[in-house]
Short mmCIF file of C-alpha atoms in Angstrom, two decimals:
data_model
loop_
_atom_site.label_atom_id
_atom_site.label_comp_id
_atom_site.label_asym_id
_atom_site.label_seq_id
_atom_site.Cartn_x
_atom_site.Cartn_y
_atom_site.Cartn_z
CA MET A 14 0.19 0.15 -0.18
CA ARG A 15 2.13 2.89 -1.66
CA THR A 16 1.81 6.10 -0.21
CA ASP A 17 3.74 7.34 -2.89
CA SER A 18 2.53 5.73 -5.77
CA SER A 19 0.67 6.90 -9.11
CA PRO A 20 -1.47 4.82 -11.24
CA GLY A 21 1.26 4.51 -13.91
CA THR A 22 2.50 6.41 -17.12
CA LEU A 23 2.76 2.99 -19.26
CA PRO A 24 -0.52 2.09 -21.04
CA ALA A 25 -1.61 -1.64 -20.78
CA ARG A 26 0.02 -4.31 -22.61
CA GLU A 27 -1.40 -4.96 -26.02
CA HIS A 28 -0.62 -7.44 -28.81
CA LEU A 29 0.71 -5.11 -31.91
CA PRO A 30 -2.07 -5.12 -33.93
CA ALA A 31 -1.12 -6.62 -37.64
CA ALA A 32 -1.90 -3.85 -40.07
CA THR A 33 -0.67 -1.27 -42.89
CA ALA A 34 2.51 0.29 -41.38
CA GLY A 35 5.45 2.40 -43.09
CA ALA A 36 7.39 1.81 -40.23
CA PRO A 37 9.29 -1.53 -39.27
CA VAL A 38 8.35 -3.40 -36.25
CA LEU A 39 11.70 -4.56 -35.40
CA ASP A 40 14.97 -2.71 -35.28
CA VAL A 41 18.23 -4.70 -34.61
CA VAL A 42 21.04 -2.19 -33.50
CA ILE A 43 24.35 -3.42 -33.71
CA PRO A 44 26.88 -1.49 -31.83
CA VAL A 45 30.74 -1.55 -33.39
CA TYR A 46 33.89 -0.19 -32.94
CA ASN A 47 36.52 -0.84 -35.49
CA GLU A 48 34.79 -4.30 -36.72
CA GLU A 49 35.91 -3.71 -40.45
CA LYS A 50 36.65 -7.27 -40.83
CA ASP A 51 33.29 -8.99 -39.26
CA LEU A 52 30.79 -6.20 -39.92
CA GLN A 53 29.85 -7.39 -43.35
CA PRO A 54 29.38 -11.05 -42.73
CA CYS A 55 27.43 -10.42 -39.94
CA VAL A 56 25.03 -7.73 -41.27
CA ARG A 57 24.62 -10.36 -44.45
CA ARG A 58 23.90 -13.46 -42.36
CA LEU A 59 21.43 -11.19 -39.87
CA HIS A 60 19.63 -9.64 -42.58
CA ASP A 61 19.50 -13.45 -44.49
CA HIS A 62 17.72 -14.80 -41.42
CA LEU A 63 15.56 -12.26 -41.31
CA THR A 64 14.31 -12.35 -44.57
CA ARG A 65 13.59 -15.89 -43.99
CA THR A 66 11.71 -16.23 -40.76
CA PHE A 67 10.65 -12.83 -39.46
CA PRO A 68 7.18 -12.27 -40.44
CA TYR A 69 7.29 -8.77 -40.37
CA PRO A 70 9.13 -5.87 -41.53
CA PHE A 71 12.20 -5.11 -39.95
CA ARG A 72 15.63 -2.78 -40.17
CA ILE A 73 18.95 -3.25 -38.91
CA THR A 74 21.09 -0.47 -37.96
CA VAL A 75 24.77 -0.66 -37.40
CA ALA A 76 25.75 2.01 -34.94
CA ASP A 77 29.37 3.01 -34.82
CA ASN A 78 31.31 3.73 -32.03
CA ALA A 79 33.73 6.27 -33.10
CA SER A 80 35.71 3.62 -34.70
CA THR A 81 39.13 4.46 -36.31
CA ASP A 82 39.71 2.10 -38.95
CA SER A 83 37.48 1.72 -41.99
CA THR A 84 34.14 0.31 -40.24
CA PRO A 85 32.14 3.56 -41.52
CA ASP A 86 32.81 2.73 -44.94
CA VAL A 87 31.92 -0.87 -44.67
CA ALA A 88 28.66 0.44 -42.87
CA ARG A 89 27.65 3.25 -45.62
CA LEU A 90 28.17 0.55 -48.32
CA LEU A 91 26.00 -1.90 -46.59
CA GLU A 92 23.43 0.75 -46.37
CA ALA A 93 23.72 1.72 -49.55
CA ARG A 94 23.46 -1.82 -50.91
CA VAL A 95 20.82 -3.50 -48.96
CA PRO A 96 17.26 -1.61 -48.28
CA GLU A 97 16.68 -2.71 -44.76
CA VAL A 98 20.47 -1.70 -43.45
CA ARG A 99 21.08 1.76 -42.03
CA SER A 100 24.31 3.38 -40.80
CA VAL A 101 24.75 5.88 -37.52
CA ARG A 102 28.02 7.58 -36.77
CA LEU A 103 28.73 8.31 -33.12
CA GLU A 104 31.95 10.67 -32.36
CA GLN A 105 32.27 8.96 -28.43
CA LYS A 106 32.79 5.11 -27.70
CA GLY A 107 30.30 3.66 -25.51
CA ARG A 108 27.93 0.68 -26.02
CA GLY A 109 25.25 1.98 -24.17
CA ARG A 110 25.66 5.55 -25.48
CA ALA A 111 24.94 3.86 -28.67
CA LEU A 112 22.19 1.80 -27.71
CA ARG A 113 20.42 4.73 -26.11
CA THR A 114 20.98 7.34 -29.49
CA VAL A 115 19.80 4.81 -31.81
CA TRP A 116 16.67 3.43 -29.68
CA ALA A 117 15.59 6.92 -29.14
CA ALA A 118 15.66 7.99 -32.85
CA SER A 119 14.01 4.89 -34.15
CA ASP A 120 10.20 4.49 -35.08
CA ALA A 121 9.98 0.69 -34.54
CA PRO A 122 8.21 -0.65 -31.59
CA ILE A 123 10.33 -3.65 -31.05
CA LEU A 124 13.92 -2.54 -30.24
CA ALA A 125 16.49 -5.19 -29.90
CA TYR A 126 20.67 -5.59 -30.32
CA MET A 127 23.26 -8.23 -30.99
CA ASP A 128 26.90 -8.32 -30.95
CA VAL A 129 28.40 -7.81 -33.96
CA ASP A 130 30.00 -11.37 -33.51
CA LEU A 131 26.98 -13.04 -33.30
CA SER A 132 27.98 -15.49 -30.72
CA THR A 133 23.95 -15.97 -29.79
CA ASP A 134 22.19 -18.64 -32.06
CA LEU A 135 20.07 -16.23 -34.45
CA ASN A 136 17.22 -18.98 -34.16
CA ALA A 137 16.56 -17.33 -30.48
CA LEU A 138 15.60 -14.06 -31.90
CA LEU A 139 12.23 -14.93 -33.47
CA PRO A 140 11.38 -15.81 -29.50
CA LEU A 141 13.13 -13.18 -27.89
CA VAL A 142 10.70 -10.56 -29.89
CA ALA A 143 7.74 -12.55 -29.79
CA PRO A 144 6.70 -12.25 -26.46
CA LEU A 145 7.20 -7.98 -26.85
CA ILE A 146 4.84 -8.21 -30.04
CA SER A 147 2.11 -10.18 -28.53
CA GLY A 148 2.02 -7.55 -25.26
CA HIS A 149 2.98 -10.67 -22.73
CA SER A 150 6.51 -8.97 -21.75
CA ASP A 151 8.11 -5.16 -21.56
CA LEU A 152 11.98 -6.54 -22.11
CA ALA A 153 13.60 -9.62 -22.96
CA ILE A 154 16.79 -11.27 -22.89
CA GLY A 155 19.07 -13.99 -23.98
CA SER A 156 20.12 -16.33 -21.21
CA ARG A 157 23.22 -18.50 -21.24
CA LEU A 158 23.11 -19.87 -17.55
CA ALA A 159 19.40 -20.86 -18.45
CA ARG A 160 19.25 -24.95 -17.80
CA SER A 161 18.17 -25.78 -21.12
CA SER A 162 21.05 -23.33 -22.75
CA ARG A 163 23.78 -24.87 -24.60
CA VAL A 164 26.91 -22.73 -24.13
CA VAL A 165 30.75 -23.18 -25.24
CA ARG A 166 33.05 -20.61 -23.45
CA GLY A 167 36.29 -20.95 -21.39
CA ALA A 168 36.52 -21.33 -18.10
CA LYS A 169 37.68 -18.09 -17.30
CA ARG A 170 34.88 -16.31 -18.84
CA GLU A 171 32.32 -18.90 -17.16
CA PHE A 172 33.50 -18.36 -14.00
CA ILE A 173 33.38 -14.76 -14.28
CA SER A 174 29.91 -14.26 -15.69
CA ARG A 175 28.53 -16.53 -12.88
CA SER A 176 30.19 -14.41 -9.96
CA TYR A 177 29.20 -11.43 -11.82
CA ASN A 178 25.08 -12.48 -11.24
CA LEU A 179 25.69 -13.95 -8.25
CA ILE A 180 27.12 -10.28 -7.06
CA LEU A 181 23.58 -9.01 -8.82
CA ARG A 182 21.49 -11.28 -7.03
CA GLY A 183 22.89 -10.64 -3.90
CA SER A 184 23.44 -6.74 -4.01
CA LEU A 185 20.59 -5.91 -6.12
CA GLN A 186 18.24 -8.94 -5.30
CA ALA A 187 18.16 -9.19 -9.28
CA ARG A 188 15.74 -12.38 -10.28
CA PHE A 189 17.56 -12.47 -13.78
CA SER A 190 19.58 -15.10 -14.75
CA ASP A 191 22.13 -13.57 -17.16
CA ALA A 192 22.44 -9.69 -17.33
CA GLN A 193 25.47 -9.73 -19.63
CA CYS A 194 24.26 -12.04 -22.83
CA GLY A 195 24.73 -9.24 -26.00
CA PHE A 196 20.69 -10.42 -26.76
CA LYS A 197 18.37 -8.26 -25.73
CA ALA A 198 14.95 -6.52 -26.72
CA ILE A 199 12.42 -3.91 -25.57
CA ARG A 200 9.09 -2.47 -26.72
CA ARG A 201 9.66 1.22 -27.25
CA ASP A 202 7.18 2.61 -24.95
CA VAL A 203 8.81 0.98 -22.54
CA ALA A 204 12.40 2.42 -23.61
CA GLN A 205 11.17 6.12 -24.00
CA LEU A 206 10.29 6.01 -20.13
CA LEU A 207 12.73 3.52 -19.08
CA LEU A 208 16.13 4.75 -20.57
CA PRO A 209 16.31 8.12 -19.60
CA LEU A 210 16.71 6.75 -16.29
CA VAL A 211 19.79 4.78 -17.07
CA GLU A 212 22.98 6.68 -16.50
CA ASP A 213 25.77 4.10 -17.78
CA THR A 214 26.82 4.64 -21.15
CA GLY A 215 28.93 1.55 -21.46
CA TRP A 216 28.92 -2.24 -20.89
CA PHE A 217 26.95 -1.59 -17.02
CA PHE A 218 23.72 0.05 -19.22
CA ASP A 219 21.94 -2.96 -20.01
CA THR A 220 22.47 -4.56 -16.65
CA GLU A 221 21.22 -0.91 -15.08
CA MET A 222 18.08 -1.18 -17.48
CA LEU A 223 17.22 -4.66 -16.26
CA VAL A 224 17.72 -3.70 -12.32
CA LEU A 225 15.39 -0.67 -12.96
CA ALA A 226 12.78 -2.45 -14.64
CA GLU A 227 12.76 -5.08 -12.71
CA ARG A 228 12.34 -2.96 -9.71
CA ALA A 229 9.61 -1.40 -11.42
CA GLY A 230 7.76 -4.17 -12.02
CA LEU A 231 7.83 -4.98 -15.50
CA ARG A 232 8.27 -8.29 -17.08
CA ILE A 233 11.22 -9.62 -18.06
CA HIS A 234 11.43 -12.62 -20.45
CA GLU A 235 14.30 -14.97 -20.63
CA VAL A 236 15.27 -17.33 -23.70
CA PRO A 237 17.77 -20.00 -23.30
CA VAL A 238 20.54 -19.51 -26.12
CA ASP A 239 22.94 -21.23 -27.73
CA TRP A 240 26.02 -19.23 -27.25
CA VAL A 241 29.62 -19.74 -28.51
CA ASP A 242 32.48 -17.61 -27.14
CA ASP A 243 34.57 -15.55 -29.59
CA PRO A 244 37.80 -16.58 -28.87
CA ASP A 245 38.85 -12.85 -30.76
CA SER A 246 36.78 -10.87 -28.43
CA THR A 247 38.36 -7.46 -27.66
CA VAL A 248 36.56 -6.78 -24.19
CA HIS A 249 38.93 -5.72 -21.59
CA ILE A 250 37.53 -8.04 -18.83
CA VAL A 251 39.36 -6.66 -15.84
CA LYS A 252 38.24 -2.46 -16.75
CA THR A 253 34.57 -3.94 -17.54
CA ALA A 254 34.39 -5.68 -14.33
CA THR A 255 35.73 -3.06 -12.45
CA ASP A 256 33.21 -0.32 -14.34
CA ASP A 257 30.52 -2.85 -13.53
CA LEU A 258 30.97 -3.05 -9.68
CA LYS A 259 31.18 0.90 -9.74
CA GLY A 260 27.85 0.89 -11.18
CA VAL A 261 26.43 -1.86 -9.21
CA TRP A 262 27.68 0.50 -6.10
CA ARG A 263 25.94 3.39 -7.52
CA VAL A 264 22.67 1.85 -8.39
CA GLY A 265 22.40 0.02 -5.21
CA ARG A 266 22.65 3.24 -3.37
CA ALA A 267 20.20 5.03 -5.87
CA LEU A 268 17.71 2.12 -5.09
CA ALA A 269 18.38 2.70 -1.14
CA THR A 270 17.99 6.30 -0.97
CA GLY A 271 14.60 6.03 -3.35
CA SER A 272 16.06 8.67 -5.84
CA LEU A 273 14.53 7.22 -8.59
CA PRO A 274 10.94 7.86 -9.80
CA LEU A 275 10.25 3.99 -10.67
CA ASP A 276 6.85 4.59 -10.31
CA ARG A 277 6.69 6.31 -13.66
CA LEU A 278 7.20 3.16 -15.40
CA THR A 279 4.21 1.25 -13.57
CA ARG A 280 1.54 -0.37 -15.43
CA PRO A 281 -2.08 0.63 -14.86
CA PHE A 282 -3.92 -1.67 -12.42
CA GLY A 283 -5.88 -4.66 -14.27
CA ASP A 284 -3.01 -4.97 -17.17
CA ASP A 285 -1.93 -7.85 -15.51
CA PRO A 286 -4.52 -11.42 -15.05
CA ARG A 287 -3.47 -11.35 -11.58
CA ASP A 288 -4.81 -7.90 -10.87
CA ARG A 289 -8.50 -8.92 -10.38
CA GLU A 290 -10.81 -7.30 -7.70
CA ILE A 291 -11.34 -10.02 -5.15
CA MET A 292 -14.53 -8.77 -2.95
CA ASP A 293 -14.08 -8.09 0.73
CA VAL A 294 -10.35 -8.34 0.60
CA PRO A 295 -8.32 -5.23 0.48
CA LYS A 296 -5.66 -4.57 -2.13
CA GLY A 297 -2.30 -5.73 -1.13
CA LEU A 298 -3.38 -7.39 2.40
CA ALA A 299 -1.66 -10.56 1.26
CA ARG A 300 1.74 -9.11 -0.06
CA GLN A 301 1.80 -6.68 2.91
CA LEU A 302 1.02 -9.93 5.57
CA VAL A 303 3.98 -12.09 4.03
CA GLY A 304 6.18 -8.94 4.23
CA PHE A 305 4.99 -8.09 7.42
CA CYS A 306 5.95 -11.42 8.90
CA VAL A 307 9.28 -11.79 7.71
CA VAL A 308 10.31 -8.36 8.73
CA GLY A 309 8.21 -8.95 12.24
CA GLY A 310 10.26 -12.68 12.69
CA LEU A 311 13.84 -10.93 11.47
CA SER A 312 12.93 -7.94 14.19
CA THR A 313 12.07 -10.56 17.22
CA LEU A 314 15.21 -12.27 16.45
CA PHE A 315 17.29 -9.11 16.63
CA TYR A 316 15.17 -7.91 19.56
CA LEU A 317 15.71 -11.18 21.64
CA LEU A 318 19.73 -10.63 20.50
CA LEU A 319 19.58 -7.32 21.94
CA TYR A 320 17.64 -8.16 25.30
CA SER A 321 20.51 -10.66 25.93
CA GLY A 322 23.12 -8.51 25.29
CA PHE A 323 21.73 -5.65 27.19
CA ARG A 324 20.75 -8.01 30.06
CA GLN A 325 24.53 -8.70 31.14
CA PHE A 326 24.68 -5.31 32.17
CA SER A 327 21.38 -4.03 33.41
CA GLY A 328 17.81 -5.20 35.04
CA SER A 329 15.11 -6.79 33.04
CA GLN A 330 13.14 -3.95 32.81
CA THR A 331 15.67 -1.48 31.22
CA ALA A 332 17.09 -4.32 29.27
CA ASN A 333 13.66 -4.88 27.24
CA ALA A 334 13.14 -1.36 26.84
CA LEU A 335 16.63 -0.57 24.83
CA ALA A 336 16.42 -3.82 23.13
CA LEU A 337 12.55 -2.91 21.90
CA LEU A 338 13.36 1.09 21.36
CA VAL A 339 16.28 -0.54 18.82
CA SER A 340 14.45 -3.19 17.24
CA ALA A 341 11.43 -0.95 16.94
CA VAL A 342 13.27 1.72 14.66
CA ALA A 343 14.87 -0.73 12.39
CA ASN A 344 11.11 -2.53 11.97
CA THR A 345 9.51 0.71 11.41
CA ALA A 346 12.15 1.75 8.73
CA ALA A 347 12.25 -2.02 7.16
CA ASN A 348 8.36 -2.23 7.36
CA ARG A 349 8.40 1.52 5.54
CA ARG A 350 10.19 -0.06 2.68
CA LEU A 351 9.39 -3.62 2.23
CA THR A 352 6.09 -4.07 3.75
CA PHE A 353 4.26 -0.93 2.73
CA GLY A 354 6.39 0.27 -0.72
CA VAL A 355 7.33 3.75 0.59
CA ARG A 356 10.36 4.92 -0.51
CA GLY A 357 12.02 8.24 -0.27
CA ARG A 358 12.61 10.38 2.46
CA THR A 359 9.29 12.12 2.45
CA GLY A 360 7.50 11.80 5.89
CA ALA A 361 10.41 9.43 7.18
CA VAL A 362 10.52 11.26 10.35
CA ARG A 363 6.54 11.20 11.29
CA HIS A 364 6.57 7.73 10.29
CA GLN A 365 9.37 6.93 12.95
CA ALA A 366 7.25 9.02 15.20
CA GLN A 367 4.30 7.16 14.71
CA GLY A 368 6.06 4.24 14.96
CA LEU A 369 7.69 4.97 18.63
CA VAL A 370 4.07 5.71 19.66
CA VAL A 371 3.09 2.02 18.76
CA PHE A 372 6.56 0.96 20.51
CA GLY A 373 5.16 2.67 23.43
CA ILE A 374 2.09 0.21 23.21
CA GLY A 375 4.30 -2.58 22.58
CA LEU A 376 6.52 -1.69 25.61
CA ALA A 377 3.44 -1.49 27.84
CA LEU A 378 2.48 -5.15 26.43
CA THR A 379 5.85 -6.92 27.18
CA SER A 380 6.82 -5.03 30.27
CA GLY A 381 3.00 -5.85 31.94
CA SER A 382 4.46 -9.50 30.87
CA LEU A 383 7.46 -9.06 32.95
CA VAL A 384 5.90 -7.82 36.02
CA ALA A 385 3.68 -10.16 36.01
CA LEU A 386 6.11 -13.20 35.66
CA ASP A 387 7.88 -11.62 38.41
CA ALA A 388 4.58 -11.27 40.52
CA ALA A 389 4.18 -15.05 39.85
CA THR A 390 7.72 -15.92 40.76
CA SER A 391 10.26 -14.09 42.76
CA ASP A 392 13.68 -15.19 40.83
CA PRO A 393 12.06 -16.36 37.03
CA ALA A 394 14.97 -18.39 34.91
CA HIS A 395 15.74 -16.58 31.99
CA ALA A 396 14.21 -19.13 29.26
CA ALA A 397 10.97 -18.31 31.40
CA GLU A 398 11.44 -14.70 30.72
CA LEU A 399 12.25 -15.05 26.79
CA ALA A 400 9.15 -17.36 26.55
CA VAL A 401 6.83 -14.89 28.05
CA LEU A 402 8.45 -11.80 26.13
CA VAL A 403 7.42 -14.23 22.35
CA ALA A 404 4.13 -14.90 23.53
CA ALA A 405 3.88 -10.82 24.55
CA ASN A 406 5.68 -10.19 21.29
CA LEU A 407 3.22 -12.11 19.43
CA ALA A 408 -0.01 -9.86 20.67
CA ALA A 409 2.19 -6.91 20.04
CA THR A 410 3.00 -7.88 16.51
CA VAL A 411 -0.61 -8.04 15.59
CA LEU A 412 -1.62 -4.74 17.19
CA ARG A 413 1.36 -2.99 15.47
CA PHE A 414 0.26 -4.51 12.27
CA LEU A 415 -2.96 -3.16 12.11
CA LEU A 416 -1.70 0.26 13.70
CA PHE A 417 0.93 0.34 10.62
CA ARG A 418 -2.00 -0.47 8.20
CA ALA A 419 -4.76 1.99 9.21
CA TRP A 420 -2.58 4.93 10.66
CA VAL A 421 1.19 4.81 10.33
CA PHE A 422 1.22 3.89 6.58
CA PRO A 423 -2.30 4.23 4.99
CA ASP A 424 -3.66 3.99 1.75
CA ARG A 425 -4.00 7.58 0.43
CA ARG A 426 -4.20 6.85 -3.27
CA GLY A 427 -7.99 7.03 -2.80
CA ASP A 428 -7.68 10.94 -1.33
CA ASP A 429 -5.86 11.83 -4.47
CA GLU A 430 -7.48 10.14 -7.77
CA PRO A 431 -10.66 10.84 -9.06
CA PRO A 432 -13.18 8.11 -8.64
CA VAL A 433 -14.18 6.39 -11.70
CA PRO A 434 -17.57 6.86 -12.83
CA SER A 435 -19.48 3.45 -13.34
CA GLN A 436 -19.80 2.12 -16.60
CA PRO A 437 -22.40 -0.52 -18.06
CA PRO A 438 -21.53 -4.12 -17.84
CA GLY A 439 -18.63 -5.23 -20.65
CA ARG A 440 -17.22 -1.63 -20.90
CA THR A 441 -14.61 0.06 -18.78
CA ALA A 442 -13.59 3.99 -18.41
CA ALA A 443 -10.67 5.25 -20.20
CA SER A 444 -8.92 8.30 -20.25
CA PRO A 445 -6.27 9.89 -23.25
CA THR A 446 -3.21 8.75 -21.53
CA HIS A 447 -4.20 5.57 -19.76
CA PRO A 448 -6.11 2.98 -20.42
CA ALA A 449 -8.65 1.39 -18.15
CA PRO A 450 -8.00 -1.07 -15.79
CA GLY A 451 -9.43 -4.70 -16.62
CA PRO A 452 -9.04 -7.18 -18.85
CA LEU A 453 -7.36 -6.64 -21.90
CA PRO A 454 -9.56 -7.87 -25.39
CA GLN A 455 -8.03 -11.31 -27.08
CA ARG A 456 -6.08 -10.39 -30.11
CA PRO A 457 -5.59 -13.20 -32.36
CA TYR A 458 -1.72 -14.03 -32.86
CA PRO A 459 -0.86 -13.65 -36.80
CA HIS A 460 -1.24 -17.06 -38.95
CA ALA A 461 1.96 -18.17 -40.48
CA GLN A 462 -0.13 -17.93 -43.74
CA HIS A 463 -1.83 -14.84 -45.04
CA PRO A 464 -4.32 -15.10 -48.40
CA HIS A 465 -3.31 -11.26 -49.39
CA ALA A 466 0.16 -11.59 -48.11
CA GLN A 467 2.80 -10.99 -51.12
CA HIS A 468 6.08 -12.29 -51.35
CA PRO A 469 8.57 -10.65 -48.71
CA HIS A 470 11.28 -9.70 -51.90
CA ALA A 471 8.61 -8.37 -53.79
CA GLN A 472 6.32 -6.09 -52.03
CA ARG A 473 8.51 -5.94 -48.48
CA PRO A 474 7.94 -2.54 -47.11
CA HIS A 475 11.00 -0.59 -46.66
CA THR A 476 12.42 1.69 -43.90
CA PRO A 477 11.18 5.39 -44.42
CA PRO A 478 13.19 8.01 -46.94
CA HIS A 479 16.38 9.13 -44.93
CA ASP A 480 19.29 11.00 -45.66
CA SER A 481 21.81 9.45 -48.27
CA GLY A 482 24.54 10.13 -45.90
CA THR A 483 25.25 8.71 -42.32
CA ASN A 484 23.05 9.98 -39.79
CA GLN A 485 25.23 12.20 -37.22
CA PHE A 486 24.57 12.50 -33.42
CA ARG A 487 27.11 14.65 -31.15
CA THR A 488 28.23 14.08 -27.84
CA GLY A 489 25.38 14.74 -25.31
CA GLU A 490 22.69 15.96 -28.08
CA ALA A 491 19.56 13.66 -28.23
CA PRO A 492 18.22 12.81 -31.51
CA ASP A 493 15.78 16.09 -31.33
CA GLY A 494 18.70 18.00 -31.04
CA THR A 495 18.04 18.65 -27.61
CA VAL A 496 21.17 19.31 -25.63
CA GLY A 497 21.98 18.85 -21.89
CA VAL A 498 17.98 18.23 -21.27
CA PRO A 499 17.47 16.07 -18.01
CA PRO A 500 16.84 12.41 -18.31
CA LEU A 501 13.44 13.00 -16.82
CA GLU A 502 12.25 15.95 -19.07
CA ARG A 503 14.03 13.91 -22.14
CA SER A 504 11.81 11.28 -21.36
CA ARG A 505 8.39 13.19 -21.65
CA GLU A 506 9.89 14.63 -24.94
CA TRP A 507 10.26 11.35 -26.95
CA GLY A 508 7.31 10.84 -27.73
CA ARG A 509 3.82 9.58 -27.06
CA ASP A 510 2.54 7.62 -30.18
CA ALA A 511 1.11 4.51 -28.53
CA THR A 512 -0.79 3.42 -31.72
CA MET A 513 1.77 1.15 -33.58
CA ARG A 514 0.56 -0.47 -36.72
CA LEU A 515 2.15 -3.23 -38.34
CA GLN A 516 1.99 -5.52 -41.43
CA PRO A 517 3.26 -8.84 -41.06
CA VAL A 518 5.23 -10.30 -44.17
CA ARG A 519 4.42 -13.42 -45.40
CA PRO A 520 4.82 -15.61 -48.69
CA HIS A 521 1.90 -15.99 -50.74
CA ASP A 522 0.08 -19.36 -50.51
CA THR A 523 0.87 -20.44 -54.00
CA ASP A 524 4.33 -18.61 -54.32
CA PRO A 525 6.75 -21.69 -55.41
CA GLY A 526 9.93 -19.55 -55.19
CA ASP A 527 9.85 -19.20 -51.47
CA ALA A 528 12.23 -21.18 -49.58
CA ARG A 529 9.90 -21.44 -46.60
#
């Protein structure tokens, strides 16, 4: 029950409609730096695979990161010869910078990237983007650490990769399995709001993107991949690992202080099938009970340890008061963040003050139980004191949860949001910016054959016209020309076009020339 939540700025997920479209559905970005030898065979192989297997229009974008060899010339040659290929030149290095720049300027509803060495088997590309097209997920990643993945690489890289993901799980509570695989995709409407919050411009970029997306409650789809290590990789392992650890520290500190407005990425209630109204059960009660019990159990252990320590040099009443005071402050802070989802420093002092009032009630219960024990026996055993205190704390815990929920951390969303007018059965209210809560209409997934589709090589829609020269972006300049605009402000100007109309491109039923 968050007191600082918003109704969400992302629309409800929907299957991208299959209709006429001038823009490609998928934009695959290949960031490169001094890859004059591998670039052309990589792009040719990817283009051939997409032409044969992908049922929608696509684009391949080569993002050159300030290469000093003939990579820009190769990219321009590919752009001139292959209609679905374009090239972008950046004057500063950084994979994250390249992805942010190209994705910000793209008009495709699905944005992806892969490494130029094509270590990941391309058969995983369609399973990667299909959940994004269908509206099931917000981001998708290839995972080399899934059980069904088949990976060929040396012991050194295997150890580094698994160690890094263990660090992410232990420090940032990440639940995705593989942060570093260069095979990822994201919906454009999600990227418009998520990427301005991502600060890194190098190799830590996609890890930071995934951590923030997961903390915001976005759905991340994982695809097991077949992956063969490139022995000629030019990645500097030590420097990359150092930069990644610095990024972990920076993101962890930002999440701990609540300085990131992740509520801007929330989906409207009703987007998930689990978001259904249950009569007579307050929203979030089950989750809050679980969180409160976990925090309460840990707080009780902490309290008992403190009591045992203070009891060594003070009486039972003094030890109980000191132990309960320290554990109460920690308990209020933990419940504020973990149980009731309140982030940031706003209201923290007031919450602690109210928590101390609740502490006073708990102190009265536990102190009264010790008085009753002393009245019953003149020299109670230490184990008897602990047993009485546990029972008293259980009663105080129930009362503490009720007071926290109703008084300290009440649900204030209803005070800020206008009431939703009632609608006839089968209809829901909607607003210009947020679709109405409730189940989404089911859209049929496009079939493999389409009676009116043309052969992909004859009628494949090309990308919109663009300048014959390579696109140029100056360092620090957004694709729309804005310079020095704060990330949160830039996210509002990225574009709000939520309508994405697509045209599946499939062979004609009677076309004998198609290899499929």
